[in-house]
Amino acid sequence: MRYLLLLIIIIPAMDIGFLLFSGKTIGVWPTLIFIILTGIIGAYLAKREGLQTIRRAQEQLRYGQIPSEAVLDGICILIGGTLLLTPGFITDIFGFLMLFQPTRKLFKFFMKKSFRKWIDRGNIKIIK
């Protein structure tokens, strides 16, 4: 949690710096168009990937399986879509990385590792 607070402060500050730099370098209008375009593309990709993930989860449930991978995919897609709707270049990069299947695996690995740590510490209790 202590790192989360740091990220909430550092990433927006870096995004503002990059936006100011790009506004000076390529101009205000191209920067605004780029921000709007990444938001539109991000919303489209999040919807497409989200629907595929829901279908996968439904299929797994239909066969009596627990859709754990689909749930992690859904979390990544939700976070990635939110990051893409947030103006900024750094958030856009992380948003796209979380939406694309090959790079999403890395985020899912770290999420599983974090969940395992929380369970081992007793922060999350599994009820059977």
mmCIF file with all atom_site columns, C-alpha atoms in Angstrom:
data_model
loop_
_atom_site.group_PDB
_atom_site.id
_atom_site.type_symbol
_atom_site.label_atom_id
_atom_site.label_alt_id
_atom_site.label_comp_id
_atom_site.label_asym_id
_atom_site.label_entity_id
_atom_site.label_seq_id
_atom_site.pdbx_PDB_ins_code
_atom_site.Cartn_x
_atom_site.Cartn_y
_atom_site.Cartn_z
_atom_site.occupancy
_atom_site.B_iso_or_equiv
_atom_site.pdbx_formal_charge
_atom_site.auth_seq_id
_atom_site.auth_comp_id
_atom_site.auth_asym_id
_atom_site.auth_atom_id
_atom_site.pdbx_PDB_model_num
ATOM 1   C CA . MET A 1 1   ? 0.000   0.000   0.000   1.00 0.00 ? 1   MET A CA 1
ATOM 2   C CA . ARG A 1 2   ? 2.874   2.387   0.685   1.00 0.00 ? 2   ARG A CA 1
ATOM 3   C CA . TYR A 1 3   ? 3.997   2.014   -2.932  1.00 0.00 ? 3   TYR A CA 1
ATOM 4   C CA . LEU A 1 4   ? 0.488   2.688   -4.202  1.00 0.00 ? 4   LEU A CA 1
ATOM 5   C CA . LEU A 1 5   ? 0.444   6.127   -2.587  1.00 0.00 ? 5   LEU A CA 1
ATOM 6   C CA . LEU A 1 6   ? 3.818   6.867   -4.140  1.00 0.00 ? 6   LEU A CA 1
ATOM 7   C CA . LEU A 1 7   ? 2.546   5.813   -7.584  1.00 0.00 ? 7   LEU A CA 1
ATOM 8   C CA . ILE A 1 8   ? -0.566  7.956   -7.201  1.00 0.00 ? 8   ILE A CA 1
ATOM 9   C CA . ILE A 1 9   ? 1.682   10.986  -6.711  1.00 0.00 ? 9   ILE A CA 1
ATOM 10  C CA . ILE A 1 10  ? 4.612   10.239  -9.040  1.00 0.00 ? 10  ILE A CA 1
ATOM 11  C CA . ILE A 1 11  ? 2.817   8.952   -12.161 1.00 0.00 ? 11  ILE A CA 1
ATOM 12  C CA . PRO A 1 12  ? 0.441   11.935  -12.554 1.00 0.00 ? 12  PRO A CA 1
ATOM 13  C CA . ALA A 1 13  ? 3.355   14.321  -12.001 1.00 0.00 ? 13  ALA A CA 1
ATOM 14  C CA . MET A 1 14  ? 5.374   12.546  -14.693 1.00 0.00 ? 14  MET A CA 1
ATOM 15  C CA . ASP A 1 15  ? 2.357   12.537  -17.019 1.00 0.00 ? 15  ASP A CA 1
ATOM 16  C CA . ILE A 1 16  ? 1.901   16.275  -16.568 1.00 0.00 ? 16  ILE A CA 1
ATOM 17  C CA . GLY A 1 17  ? 5.586   16.803  -17.338 1.00 0.00 ? 17  GLY A CA 1
ATOM 18  C CA . PHE A 1 18  ? 5.369   14.692  -20.508 1.00 0.00 ? 18  PHE A CA 1
ATOM 19  C CA . LEU A 1 19  ? 2.185   16.473  -21.598 1.00 0.00 ? 19  LEU A CA 1
ATOM 20  C CA . LEU A 1 20  ? 3.834   19.875  -21.146 1.00 0.00 ? 20  LEU A CA 1
ATOM 21  C CA . PHE A 1 21  ? 6.928   18.686  -22.998 1.00 0.00 ? 21  PHE A CA 1
ATOM 22  C CA . SER A 1 22  ? 4.919   17.250  -25.901 1.00 0.00 ? 22  SER A CA 1
ATOM 23  C CA . GLY A 1 23  ? 2.807   20.407  -26.037 1.00 0.00 ? 23  GLY A CA 1
ATOM 24  C CA . LYS A 1 24  ? 5.983   22.427  -26.505 1.00 0.00 ? 24  LYS A CA 1
ATOM 25  C CA . THR A 1 25  ? 7.592   19.907  -28.873 1.00 0.00 ? 25  THR A CA 1
ATOM 26  C CA . ILE A 1 26  ? 4.789   18.892  -31.257 1.00 0.00 ? 26  ILE A CA 1
ATOM 27  C CA . GLY A 1 27  ? 2.210   21.524  -30.340 1.00 0.00 ? 27  GLY A CA 1
ATOM 28  C CA . VAL A 1 28  ? -0.921  21.751  -28.267 1.00 0.00 ? 28  VAL A CA 1
ATOM 29  C CA . TRP A 1 29  ? -3.401  20.514  -30.889 1.00 0.00 ? 29  TRP A CA 1
ATOM 30  C CA . PRO A 1 30  ? -1.485  17.379  -31.893 1.00 0.00 ? 30  PRO A CA 1
ATOM 31  C CA . THR A 1 31  ? -1.052  16.555  -28.193 1.00 0.00 ? 31  THR A CA 1
ATOM 32  C CA . LEU A 1 32  ? -4.788  16.984  -27.550 1.00 0.00 ? 32  LEU A CA 1
ATOM 33  C CA . ILE A 1 33  ? -5.669  14.896  -30.609 1.00 0.00 ? 33  ILE A CA 1
ATOM 34  C CA . PHE A 1 34  ? -3.282  12.173  -29.449 1.00 0.00 ? 34  PHE A CA 1
ATOM 35  C CA . ILE A 1 35  ? -4.843  12.128  -25.970 1.00 0.00 ? 35  ILE A CA 1
ATOM 36  C CA . ILE A 1 36  ? -8.381  11.937  -27.361 1.00 0.00 ? 36  ILE A CA 1
ATOM 37  C CA . LEU A 1 37  ? -7.388  9.281   -29.904 1.00 0.00 ? 37  LEU A CA 1
ATOM 38  C CA . THR A 1 38  ? -5.773  7.030   -27.286 1.00 0.00 ? 38  THR A CA 1
ATOM 39  C CA . GLY A 1 39  ? -8.894  7.389   -25.141 1.00 0.00 ? 39  GLY A CA 1
ATOM 40  C CA . ILE A 1 40  ? -11.152 6.305   -28.004 1.00 0.00 ? 40  ILE A CA 1
ATOM 41  C CA . ILE A 1 41  ? -8.885  3.417   -29.024 1.00 0.00 ? 41  ILE A CA 1
ATOM 42  C CA . GLY A 1 42  ? -8.536  2.390   -25.377 1.00 0.00 ? 42  GLY A CA 1
ATOM 43  C CA . ALA A 1 43  ? -12.299 2.338   -24.829 1.00 0.00 ? 43  ALA A CA 1
ATOM 44  C CA . TYR A 1 44  ? -12.765 0.205   -27.953 1.00 0.00 ? 44  TYR A CA 1
ATOM 45  C CA . LEU A 1 45  ? -10.000 -2.250  -26.966 1.00 0.00 ? 45  LEU A CA 1
ATOM 46  C CA . ALA A 1 46  ? -11.245 -2.482  -23.371 1.00 0.00 ? 46  ALA A CA 1
ATOM 47  C CA . LYS A 1 47  ? -14.763 -3.272  -24.582 1.00 0.00 ? 47  LYS A CA 1
ATOM 48  C CA . ARG A 1 48  ? -13.535 -5.883  -27.066 1.00 0.00 ? 48  ARG A CA 1
ATOM 49  C CA . GLU A 1 49  ? -11.164 -7.591  -24.626 1.00 0.00 ? 49  GLU A CA 1
ATOM 50  C CA . GLY A 1 50  ? -13.728 -7.378  -21.833 1.00 0.00 ? 50  GLY A CA 1
ATOM 51  C CA . LEU A 1 51  ? -16.394 -9.107  -23.900 1.00 0.00 ? 51  LEU A CA 1
ATOM 52  C CA . GLN A 1 52  ? -13.942 -11.863 -24.869 1.00 0.00 ? 52  GLN A CA 1
ATOM 53  C CA . THR A 1 53  ? -13.036 -12.342 -21.216 1.00 0.00 ? 53  THR A CA 1
ATOM 54  C CA . ILE A 1 54  ? -16.698 -12.552 -20.198 1.00 0.00 ? 54  ILE A CA 1
ATOM 55  C CA . ARG A 1 55  ? -17.281 -15.191 -22.879 1.00 0.00 ? 55  ARG A CA 1
ATOM 56  C CA . ARG A 1 56  ? -14.270 -17.166 -21.646 1.00 0.00 ? 56  ARG A CA 1
ATOM 57  C CA . ALA A 1 57  ? -15.489 -16.979 -18.043 1.00 0.00 ? 57  ALA A CA 1
ATOM 58  C CA . GLN A 1 58  ? -18.982 -18.116 -19.050 1.00 0.00 ? 58  GLN A CA 1
ATOM 59  C CA . GLU A 1 59  ? -17.528 -21.012 -21.003 1.00 0.00 ? 59  GLU A CA 1
ATOM 60  C CA . GLN A 1 60  ? -15.381 -22.078 -18.059 1.00 0.00 ? 60  GLN A CA 1
ATOM 61  C CA . LEU A 1 61  ? -18.388 -21.882 -15.741 1.00 0.00 ? 61  LEU A CA 1
ATOM 62  C CA . ARG A 1 62  ? -20.440 -23.913 -18.212 1.00 0.00 ? 62  ARG A CA 1
ATOM 63  C CA . TYR A 1 63  ? -17.868 -26.713 -17.902 1.00 0.00 ? 63  TYR A CA 1
ATOM 64  C CA . GLY A 1 64  ? -17.798 -26.466 -14.111 1.00 0.00 ? 64  GLY A CA 1
ATOM 65  C CA . GLN A 1 65  ? -14.416 -24.761 -13.897 1.00 0.00 ? 65  GLN A CA 1
ATOM 66  C CA . ILE A 1 66  ? -13.539 -21.792 -11.730 1.00 0.00 ? 66  ILE A CA 1
ATOM 67  C CA . PRO A 1 67  ? -12.690 -18.867 -14.058 1.00 0.00 ? 67  PRO A CA 1
ATOM 68  C CA . SER A 1 68  ? -9.651  -17.637 -12.114 1.00 0.00 ? 68  SER A CA 1
ATOM 69  C CA . GLU A 1 69  ? -7.631  -16.606 -15.186 1.00 0.00 ? 69  GLU A CA 1
ATOM 70  C CA . ALA A 1 70  ? -10.659 -14.841 -16.643 1.00 0.00 ? 70  ALA A CA 1
ATOM 71  C CA . VAL A 1 71  ? -11.134 -12.910 -13.402 1.00 0.00 ? 71  VAL A CA 1
ATOM 72  C CA . LEU A 1 72  ? -7.497  -11.781 -13.448 1.00 0.00 ? 72  LEU A CA 1
ATOM 73  C CA . ASP A 1 73  ? -7.881  -10.835 -17.116 1.00 0.00 ? 73  ASP A CA 1
ATOM 74  C CA . GLY A 1 74  ? -10.969 -8.828  -16.209 1.00 0.00 ? 74  GLY A CA 1
ATOM 75  C CA . ILE A 1 75  ? -9.114  -6.957  -13.487 1.00 0.00 ? 75  ILE A CA 1
ATOM 76  C CA . CYS A 1 76  ? -6.273  -6.146  -15.892 1.00 0.00 ? 76  CYS A CA 1
ATOM 77  C CA . ILE A 1 77  ? -8.709  -5.000  -18.578 1.00 0.00 ? 77  ILE A CA 1
ATOM 78  C CA . LEU A 1 78  ? -10.595 -2.798  -16.131 1.00 0.00 ? 78  LEU A CA 1
ATOM 79  C CA . ILE A 1 79  ? -7.404  -1.162  -14.890 1.00 0.00 ? 79  ILE A CA 1
ATOM 80  C CA . GLY A 1 80  ? -5.979  -0.871  -18.428 1.00 0.00 ? 80  GLY A CA 1
ATOM 81  C CA . GLY A 1 81  ? -9.149  0.730   -19.770 1.00 0.00 ? 81  GLY A CA 1
ATOM 82  C CA . THR A 1 82  ? -9.216  3.191   -16.893 1.00 0.00 ? 82  THR A CA 1
ATOM 83  C CA . LEU A 1 83  ? -5.579  4.102   -17.485 1.00 0.00 ? 83  LEU A CA 1
ATOM 84  C CA . LEU A 1 84  ? -6.259  4.696   -21.184 1.00 0.00 ? 84  LEU A CA 1
ATOM 85  C CA . LEU A 1 85  ? -9.142  7.021   -20.396 1.00 0.00 ? 85  LEU A CA 1
ATOM 86  C CA . THR A 1 86  ? -6.864  9.006   -18.081 1.00 0.00 ? 86  THR A CA 1
ATOM 87  C CA . PRO A 1 87  ? -4.998  11.696  -20.036 1.00 0.00 ? 87  PRO A CA 1
ATOM 88  C CA . GLY A 1 88  ? -1.262  11.115  -20.159 1.00 0.00 ? 88  GLY A CA 1
ATOM 89  C CA . PHE A 1 89  ? 1.389   9.213   -22.030 1.00 0.00 ? 89  PHE A CA 1
ATOM 90  C CA . ILE A 1 90  ? 2.671   7.056   -19.179 1.00 0.00 ? 90  ILE A CA 1
ATOM 91  C CA . THR A 1 91  ? -0.821  5.925   -18.192 1.00 0.00 ? 91  THR A CA 1
ATOM 92  C CA . ASP A 1 92  ? -1.547  5.196   -21.865 1.00 0.00 ? 92  ASP A CA 1
ATOM 93  C CA . ILE A 1 93  ? 1.524   2.980   -22.162 1.00 0.00 ? 93  ILE A CA 1
ATOM 94  C CA . PHE A 1 94  ? 0.577   0.968   -19.074 1.00 0.00 ? 94  PHE A CA 1
ATOM 95  C CA . GLY A 1 95  ? -3.056  0.853   -20.201 1.00 0.00 ? 95  GLY A CA 1
ATOM 96  C CA . PHE A 1 96  ? -2.153  -0.621  -23.589 1.00 0.00 ? 96  PHE A CA 1
ATOM 97  C CA . LEU A 1 97  ? 0.224   -3.099  -21.955 1.00 0.00 ? 97  LEU A CA 1
ATOM 98  C CA . MET A 1 98  ? -2.595  -4.305  -19.688 1.00 0.00 ? 98  MET A CA 1
ATOM 99  C CA . LEU A 1 99  ? -5.029  -4.677  -22.582 1.00 0.00 ? 99  LEU A CA 1
ATOM 100 C CA . PHE A 1 100 ? -2.853  -6.741  -24.903 1.00 0.00 ? 100 PHE A CA 1
ATOM 101 C CA . GLN A 1 101 ? -2.939  -10.467 -24.156 1.00 0.00 ? 101 GLN A CA 1
ATOM 102 C CA . PRO A 1 102 ? 0.834   -11.192 -24.382 1.00 0.00 ? 102 PRO A CA 1
ATOM 103 C CA . THR A 1 103 ? 1.892   -8.379  -22.054 1.00 0.00 ? 103 THR A CA 1
ATOM 104 C CA . ARG A 1 104 ? -1.059  -8.906  -19.713 1.00 0.00 ? 104 ARG A CA 1
ATOM 105 C CA . LYS A 1 105 ? 0.528   -12.193 -18.617 1.00 0.00 ? 105 LYS A CA 1
ATOM 106 C CA . LEU A 1 106 ? 3.291   -10.273 -16.845 1.00 0.00 ? 106 LEU A CA 1
ATOM 107 C CA . PHE A 1 107 ? 0.772   -8.213  -14.864 1.00 0.00 ? 107 PHE A CA 1
ATOM 108 C CA . LYS A 1 108 ? -1.202  -11.344 -14.005 1.00 0.00 ? 108 LYS A CA 1
ATOM 109 C CA . PHE A 1 109 ? 1.979   -12.987 -12.721 1.00 0.00 ? 109 PHE A CA 1
ATOM 110 C CA . PHE A 1 110 ? 2.605   -10.092 -10.333 1.00 0.00 ? 110 PHE A CA 1
ATOM 111 C CA . MET A 1 111 ? -1.050  -10.052 -9.269  1.00 0.00 ? 111 MET A CA 1
ATOM 112 C CA . LYS A 1 112 ? -0.931  -13.775 -8.445  1.00 0.00 ? 112 LYS A CA 1
ATOM 113 C CA . LYS A 1 113 ? 2.305   -13.252 -6.537  1.00 0.00 ? 113 LYS A CA 1
ATOM 114 C CA . SER A 1 114 ? 0.737   -10.397 -4.535  1.00 0.00 ? 114 SER A CA 1
ATOM 115 C CA . PHE A 1 115 ? -2.403  -12.399 -3.798  1.00 0.00 ? 115 PHE A CA 1
ATOM 116 C CA . ARG A 1 116 ? -0.275  -15.338 -2.655  1.00 0.00 ? 116 ARG A CA 1
ATOM 117 C CA . LYS A 1 117 ? 1.680   -13.026 -0.313  1.00 0.00 ? 117 LYS A CA 1
ATOM 118 C CA . TRP A 1 118 ? -1.529  -11.596 1.145   1.00 0.00 ? 118 TRP A CA 1
ATOM 119 C CA . ILE A 1 119 ? -2.933  -15.079 1.699   1.00 0.00 ? 119 ILE A CA 1
ATOM 120 C CA . ASP A 1 120 ? 0.300   -16.311 3.321   1.00 0.00 ? 120 ASP A CA 1
ATOM 121 C CA . ARG A 1 121 ? 0.408   -13.289 5.641   1.00 0.00 ? 121 ARG A CA 1
ATOM 122 C CA . GLY A 1 122 ? -3.201  -13.804 6.621   1.00 0.00 ? 122 GLY A CA 1
ATOM 123 C CA . ASN A 1 123 ? -4.430  -10.522 5.109   1.00 0.00 ? 123 ASN A CA 1
ATOM 124 C CA . ILE A 1 124 ? -6.875  -12.480 2.924   1.00 0.00 ? 124 ILE A CA 1
ATOM 125 C CA . LYS A 1 125 ? -8.703  -15.461 4.360   1.00 0.00 ? 125 LYS A CA 1
ATOM 126 C CA . ILE A 1 126 ? -9.975  -18.271 2.165   1.00 0.00 ? 126 ILE A CA 1
ATOM 127 C CA . ILE A 1 127 ? -13.277 -19.676 3.411   1.00 0.00 ? 127 ILE A CA 1
ATOM 128 C CA . LYS A 1 128 ? -14.067 -23.217 2.296   1.00 0.00 ? 128 LYS A CA 1
#
